[in-house]
mmCIF file of C-alpha atoms in Angstrom:
data_model
loop_
_atom_site.group_PDB
_atom_site.id
_atom_site.type_symbol
_atom_site.label_atom_id
_atom_site.label_comp_id
_atom_site.label_asym_id
_atom_site.label_seq_id
_atom_site.Cartn_x
_atom_site.Cartn_y
_atom_site.Cartn_z
ATOM 1 C CA UNK A 1 -13.638 6.918 5.155
ATOM 2 C CA UNK A 2 -12.910 7.164 1.457
ATOM 3 C CA UNK A 3 -14.417 4.631 -0.883
ATOM 4 C CA UNK A 4 -12.257 3.972 -3.889
ATOM 5 C CA UNK A 5 -13.375 2.009 -6.901
ATOM 6 C CA UNK A 6 -10.999 0.849 -9.567
ATOM 7 C CA UNK A 7 -11.923 -0.273 -13.037
ATOM 8 C CA UNK A 8 -11.490 -2.608 -14.653
ATOM 9 C CA UNK A 9 -10.829 -5.297 -12.042
ATOM 10 C CA UNK A 10 -8.704 -7.173 -14.508
ATOM 11 C CA UNK A 11 -7.280 -6.378 -17.890
ATOM 12 C CA UNK A 12 -5.629 -8.546 -20.527
ATOM 13 C CA UNK A 13 -3.762 -6.582 -23.160
ATOM 14 C CA UNK A 14 -1.598 -7.576 -26.073
ATOM 15 C CA UNK A 15 1.971 -6.358 -25.861
ATOM 16 C CA UNK A 16 2.410 -3.011 -27.540
ATOM 17 C CA UNK A 17 -1.154 -1.854 -26.949
ATOM 18 C CA UNK A 18 -2.191 1.092 -24.813
ATOM 19 C CA UNK A 19 -4.394 0.769 -21.747
ATOM 20 C CA UNK A 20 -6.097 2.869 -19.098
ATOM 21 C CA UNK A 21 -7.004 2.102 -15.492
ATOM 22 C CA UNK A 22 -9.437 4.305 -13.584
ATOM 23 C CA UNK A 23 -9.797 5.129 -9.914
ATOM 24 C CA UNK A 24 -12.913 6.907 -8.644
ATOM 25 C CA UNK A 25 -13.525 8.283 -5.180
ATOM 26 C CA UNK A 26 -16.755 9.093 -3.392
ATOM 27 C CA UNK A 27 -15.100 12.154 -1.875
ATOM 28 C CA UNK A 28 -12.651 14.867 -2.826
ATOM 29 C CA UNK A 29 -9.113 13.546 -2.716
ATOM 30 C CA UNK A 30 -6.349 15.298 -0.826
ATOM 31 C CA UNK A 31 -3.752 13.163 -2.508
ATOM 32 C CA UNK A 32 -3.897 10.214 -4.899
ATOM 33 C CA UNK A 33 -1.161 7.609 -5.065
ATOM 34 C CA UNK A 34 -0.559 4.942 -7.678
ATOM 35 C CA UNK A 35 1.333 1.764 -6.826
ATOM 36 C CA UNK A 36 2.206 -1.432 -8.600
ATOM 37 C CA UNK A 37 2.317 -4.762 -6.799
ATOM 38 C CA UNK A 38 3.458 -8.151 -7.936
ATOM 39 C CA UNK A 39 1.640 -11.015 -6.221
ATOM 40 C CA UNK A 40 3.044 -11.641 -2.760
ATOM 41 C CA UNK A 41 5.369 -8.663 -2.864
ATOM 42 C CA UNK A 42 5.425 -5.123 -1.603
ATOM 43 C CA UNK A 43 4.142 -2.031 -3.349
ATOM 44 C CA UNK A 44 6.234 -0.052 -5.780
ATOM 45 C CA UNK A 45 5.564 3.667 -5.709
ATOM 46 C CA UNK A 46 4.661 5.014 -9.157
ATOM 47 C CA UNK A 47 3.254 8.517 -8.791
ATOM 48 C CA UNK A 48 1.526 10.934 -6.465
ATOM 49 C CA UNK A 49 -1.027 13.505 -7.619
ATOM 50 C CA UNK A 50 -2.260 16.311 -5.459
ATOM 51 C CA UNK A 51 -3.594 19.188 -7.514
ATOM 52 C CA UNK A 52 -6.776 19.227 -9.586
ATOM 53 C CA UNK A 53 -5.933 18.758 -13.253
ATOM 54 C CA UNK A 54 -2.444 17.520 -12.444
ATOM 55 C CA UNK A 55 -0.721 15.124 -14.800
ATOM 56 C CA UNK A 56 2.538 13.272 -14.286
ATOM 57 C CA UNK A 57 4.489 10.922 -16.493
ATOM 58 C CA UNK A 58 7.279 8.461 -15.921
ATOM 59 C CA UNK A 59 8.621 6.467 -18.821
ATOM 60 C CA UNK A 60 5.507 5.031 -20.497
ATOM 61 C CA UNK A 61 3.113 5.608 -17.617
ATOM 62 C CA UNK A 62 0.980 8.744 -17.286
ATOM 63 C CA UNK A 63 -1.343 9.512 -14.398
ATOM 64 C CA UNK A 64 -3.958 12.260 -14.271
ATOM 65 C CA UNK A 65 -6.162 13.699 -11.563
ATOM 66 C CA UNK A 66 -9.347 15.441 -12.654
ATOM 67 C CA UNK A 67 -10.212 19.003 -11.719
ATOM 68 C CA UNK A 68 -12.700 17.905 -9.074
ATOM 69 C CA UNK A 69 -10.030 15.654 -7.535
ATOM 70 C CA UNK A 70 -12.368 12.671 -7.417
ATOM 71 C CA UNK A 71 -11.134 10.636 -10.336
ATOM 72 C CA UNK A 72 -7.727 9.562 -11.521
ATOM 73 C CA UNK A 73 -6.567 7.580 -14.508
ATOM 74 C CA UNK A 74 -3.377 5.670 -15.168
ATOM 75 C CA UNK A 75 -2.438 5.259 -18.794
ATOM 76 C CA UNK A 76 0.251 2.934 -20.121
ATOM 77 C CA UNK A 77 1.503 3.458 -23.646
ATOM 78 C CA UNK A 78 2.929 0.625 -25.738
ATOM 79 C CA UNK A 79 2.610 -1.921 -22.954
ATOM 80 C CA UNK A 80 5.410 -4.385 -22.210
ATOM 81 C CA UNK A 81 5.524 -7.662 -20.254
ATOM 82 C CA UNK A 82 7.265 -5.784 -17.435
ATOM 83 C CA UNK A 83 4.092 -3.760 -16.908
ATOM 84 C CA UNK A 84 2.185 -6.848 -15.763
ATOM 85 C CA UNK A 85 1.072 -6.807 -12.141
ATOM 86 C CA UNK A 86 -1.572 -5.399 -9.849
ATOM 87 C CA UNK A 87 -2.119 -1.664 -9.924
ATOM 88 C CA UNK A 88 -3.488 -0.035 -6.800
ATOM 89 C CA UNK A 89 -4.647 3.501 -6.242
ATOM 90 C CA UNK A 90 -4.490 4.904 -2.722
ATOM 91 C CA UNK A 91 -6.176 8.004 -1.370
ATOM 92 C CA UNK A 92 -5.127 10.167 1.531
ATOM 93 C CA UNK A 93 -7.845 10.711 4.112
ATOM 94 C CA UNK A 94 -7.692 14.376 4.854
ATOM 95 C CA UNK A 95 -3.963 14.944 4.431
ATOM 96 C CA UNK A 96 -3.009 12.806 7.432
ATOM 97 C CA UNK A 97 -0.889 10.261 5.514
ATOM 98 C CA UNK A 98 -3.336 7.385 6.068
ATOM 99 C CA UNK A 99 -4.072 5.712 2.753
ATOM 100 C CA UNK A 100 -7.257 3.956 1.733
ATOM 101 C CA UNK A 101 -6.729 1.625 -1.184
ATOM 102 C CA UNK A 102 -8.814 0.767 -4.167
ATOM 103 C CA UNK A 103 -9.737 -2.767 -5.104
ATOM 104 C CA UNK A 104 -6.851 -3.116 -7.527
ATOM 105 C CA UNK A 105 -6.566 -3.877 -11.231
ATOM 106 C CA UNK A 106 -4.797 -7.026 -12.328
ATOM 107 C CA UNK A 107 -2.966 -6.389 -15.587
ATOM 108 C CA UNK A 108 -1.813 -9.236 -17.809
ATOM 109 C CA UNK A 109 0.283 -8.577 -20.907
ATOM 110 C CA UNK A 110 0.110 -11.152 -23.695
ATOM 111 C CA UNK A 111 3.254 -11.393 -25.848
ATOM 112 C CA UNK B 1 13.141 6.488 -3.925
ATOM 113 C CA UNK B 2 13.339 5.712 -0.228
ATOM 114 C CA UNK B 3 13.830 2.116 0.909
ATOM 115 C CA UNK B 4 11.750 0.316 3.517
ATOM 116 C CA UNK B 5 12.681 -3.201 4.596
ATOM 117 C CA UNK B 6 10.801 -5.858 6.501
ATOM 118 C CA UNK B 7 11.962 -8.907 8.381
ATOM 119 C CA UNK B 8 11.189 -11.711 8.124
ATOM 120 C CA UNK B 9 9.819 -11.977 4.613
ATOM 121 C CA UNK B 10 7.817 -15.025 5.618
ATOM 122 C CA UNK B 11 7.133 -16.892 8.844
ATOM 123 C CA UNK B 12 5.230 -19.997 9.860
ATOM 124 C CA UNK B 13 4.212 -20.338 13.474
ATOM 125 C CA UNK B 14 2.027 -22.561 15.588
ATOM 126 C CA UNK B 15 -1.309 -21.431 16.908
ATOM 127 C CA UNK B 16 -0.963 -19.699 20.272
ATOM 128 C CA UNK B 17 2.555 -18.415 19.762
ATOM 129 C CA UNK B 18 3.621 -14.821 19.132
ATOM 130 C CA UNK B 19 5.408 -13.470 16.109
ATOM 131 C CA UNK B 20 7.360 -10.233 15.742
ATOM 132 C CA UNK B 21 7.708 -8.439 12.409
ATOM 133 C CA UNK B 22 10.223 -5.628 11.918
ATOM 134 C CA UNK B 23 9.895 -2.637 9.620
ATOM 135 C CA UNK B 24 12.910 -0.439 8.971
ATOM 136 C CA UNK B 25 13.459 2.723 6.990
ATOM 137 C CA UNK B 26 16.936 2.240 5.562
ATOM 138 C CA UNK B 27 17.932 5.620 4.207
ATOM 139 C CA UNK B 28 15.631 8.067 5.961
ATOM 140 C CA UNK B 29 14.067 8.732 9.328
ATOM 141 C CA UNK B 30 10.379 8.049 9.813
ATOM 142 C CA UNK B 31 8.519 9.498 12.764
ATOM 143 C CA UNK B 32 5.413 7.765 11.493
ATOM 144 C CA UNK B 33 5.039 4.324 10.012
ATOM 145 C CA UNK B 34 1.918 2.450 8.991
ATOM 146 C CA UNK B 35 0.950 -1.202 9.199
ATOM 147 C CA UNK B 36 -1.392 -2.774 6.669
ATOM 148 C CA UNK B 37 -2.638 -6.295 6.121
ATOM 149 C CA UNK B 38 -3.692 -7.846 2.873
ATOM 150 C CA UNK B 39 -5.741 -10.999 2.384
ATOM 151 C CA UNK B 40 -5.354 -13.027 -0.819
ATOM 152 C CA UNK B 41 -6.673 -11.229 -3.869
ATOM 153 C CA UNK B 42 -7.847 -8.322 -1.767
ATOM 154 C CA UNK B 43 -6.620 -4.803 -1.290
ATOM 155 C CA UNK B 44 -4.639 -3.400 1.624
ATOM 156 C CA UNK B 45 -6.370 -2.485 4.856
ATOM 157 C CA UNK B 46 -4.776 -0.044 7.264
ATOM 158 C CA UNK B 47 -4.361 -1.580 10.710
ATOM 159 C CA UNK B 48 -2.563 1.097 12.684
ATOM 160 C CA UNK B 49 -0.344 4.136 12.693
ATOM 161 C CA UNK B 50 2.951 3.680 14.483
ATOM 162 C CA UNK B 51 4.291 6.825 16.141
ATOM 163 C CA UNK B 52 7.884 7.118 17.281
ATOM 164 C CA UNK B 53 8.055 7.610 21.013
ATOM 165 C CA UNK B 54 4.332 7.302 21.645
ATOM 166 C CA UNK B 55 1.463 4.845 21.477
ATOM 167 C CA UNK B 56 0.227 3.529 18.195
ATOM 168 C CA UNK B 57 -3.153 4.562 16.839
ATOM 169 C CA UNK B 58 -5.330 1.638 15.784
ATOM 170 C CA UNK B 59 -8.058 1.597 13.175
ATOM 171 C CA UNK B 60 -11.562 0.598 14.104
ATOM 172 C CA UNK B 61 -11.917 -3.135 14.549
ATOM 173 C CA UNK B 62 -8.214 -3.832 15.086
ATOM 174 C CA UNK B 63 -7.414 -5.331 18.494
ATOM 175 C CA UNK B 64 -4.567 -3.359 20.026
ATOM 176 C CA UNK B 65 -3.811 -6.094 22.573
ATOM 177 C CA UNK B 66 -3.441 -8.629 19.823
ATOM 178 C CA UNK B 67 -1.361 -6.540 17.439
ATOM 179 C CA UNK B 68 1.274 -4.844 19.557
ATOM 180 C CA UNK B 69 3.168 -2.040 17.868
ATOM 181 C CA UNK B 70 6.390 -0.526 19.115
ATOM 182 C CA UNK B 71 8.190 2.355 17.404
ATOM 183 C CA UNK B 72 11.394 2.536 19.409
ATOM 184 C CA UNK B 73 13.487 4.610 17.036
ATOM 185 C CA UNK B 74 13.142 6.807 13.986
ATOM 186 C CA UNK B 75 14.027 3.895 11.723
ATOM 187 C CA UNK B 76 12.339 0.895 13.334
ATOM 188 C CA UNK B 77 8.784 -0.148 14.039
ATOM 189 C CA UNK B 78 7.766 -3.620 15.140
ATOM 190 C CA UNK B 79 4.443 -5.428 14.935
ATOM 191 C CA UNK B 80 3.945 -8.365 17.283
ATOM 192 C CA UNK B 81 1.036 -10.690 16.621
ATOM 193 C CA UNK B 82 0.284 -12.177 20.013
ATOM 194 C CA UNK B 83 -1.330 -15.572 20.548
ATOM 195 C CA UNK B 84 -1.613 -16.034 16.817
ATOM 196 C CA UNK B 85 -4.460 -18.054 15.330
ATOM 197 C CA UNK B 86 -5.016 -19.344 11.795
ATOM 198 C CA UNK B 87 -7.309 -16.393 11.009
ATOM 199 C CA UNK B 88 -4.314 -14.085 11.579
ATOM 200 C CA UNK B 89 -2.602 -15.642 8.573
ATOM 201 C CA UNK B 90 -2.130 -12.821 6.120
ATOM 202 C CA UNK B 91 0.334 -10.612 4.282
ATOM 203 C CA UNK B 92 1.494 -7.763 6.517
ATOM 204 C CA UNK B 93 3.034 -4.681 4.905
ATOM 205 C CA UNK B 94 4.484 -1.588 6.514
ATOM 206 C CA UNK B 95 5.030 1.831 5.021
ATOM 207 C CA UNK B 96 6.729 5.092 5.867
ATOM 208 C CA UNK B 97 6.358 8.609 4.517
ATOM 209 C CA UNK B 98 9.009 10.905 3.166
ATOM 210 C CA UNK B 99 8.100 14.566 3.411
ATOM 211 C CA UNK B 100 5.228 15.992 5.411
ATOM 212 C CA UNK B 101 1.471 16.060 4.998
ATOM 213 C CA UNK B 102 -0.215 16.935 2.786
ATOM 214 C CA UNK B 103 2.619 16.661 0.288
ATOM 215 C CA UNK B 104 4.583 13.472 0.819
ATOM 216 C CA UNK B 105 5.486 10.190 -0.788
ATOM 217 C CA UNK B 106 4.738 6.953 1.013
ATOM 218 C CA UNK B 107 6.987 3.951 0.512
ATOM 219 C CA UNK B 108 6.159 0.365 1.311
ATOM 220 C CA UNK B 109 8.186 -2.555 2.549
ATOM 221 C CA UNK B 110 8.281 -5.883 0.689
ATOM 222 C CA UNK B 111 5.795 -7.454 3.094
ATOM 223 C CA UNK B 112 5.804 -10.386 5.516
ATOM 224 C CA UNK B 113 3.707 -13.436 4.864
ATOM 225 C CA UNK B 114 2.477 -14.982 8.104
ATOM 226 C CA UNK B 115 1.061 -18.484 8.180
ATOM 227 C CA UNK B 116 -0.358 -19.760 11.449
ATOM 228 C CA UNK B 117 -0.827 -23.525 11.635
#
């Protein structure tokens, strides 16, 4: 199965600053999904990347998938308190809709 | 985005009893749903794939007789934890896909927190 590593494990950022979270796979990804989770709650879908070199943006969040489709980054510009939470990347194992999740990155925004 | 609901949101049960958790797709039909569990401060682990009208497919190490899955309709899957024990206490989350592999979006329910005393 896929092995996904996320870095950093936790991140404390002052409000207004930019930040980047990385997700690295041991294998080529068929699809890479980014979710946000607040403790004890479900996952909120952020973005899905499928093609090598693909980049998507939504509001202040941009996600990229490298050409080799083994690494993805999530970048938040001008962070806000509402961005706080746990960010999880999920990888599709062979295009069969089963997702393997990374270890998660806990983001804290300091006012 | 598509909406997936779960019921109950939390449940406390006594050791040895069974608990049923429902997962519904509210505004779309889902031939396939997925069940995950999450331990505190850990990531999600896929337990099984729920297939409408057929048997569920379980991941390695997941006891199918303990975690019974039924996918009776295109909008409802249920997970029953049978003879629950304290080690079954966890956060259970279901998901459903919109679109078809390999291009799809997968949406998650709000989760059910199970505590077995």
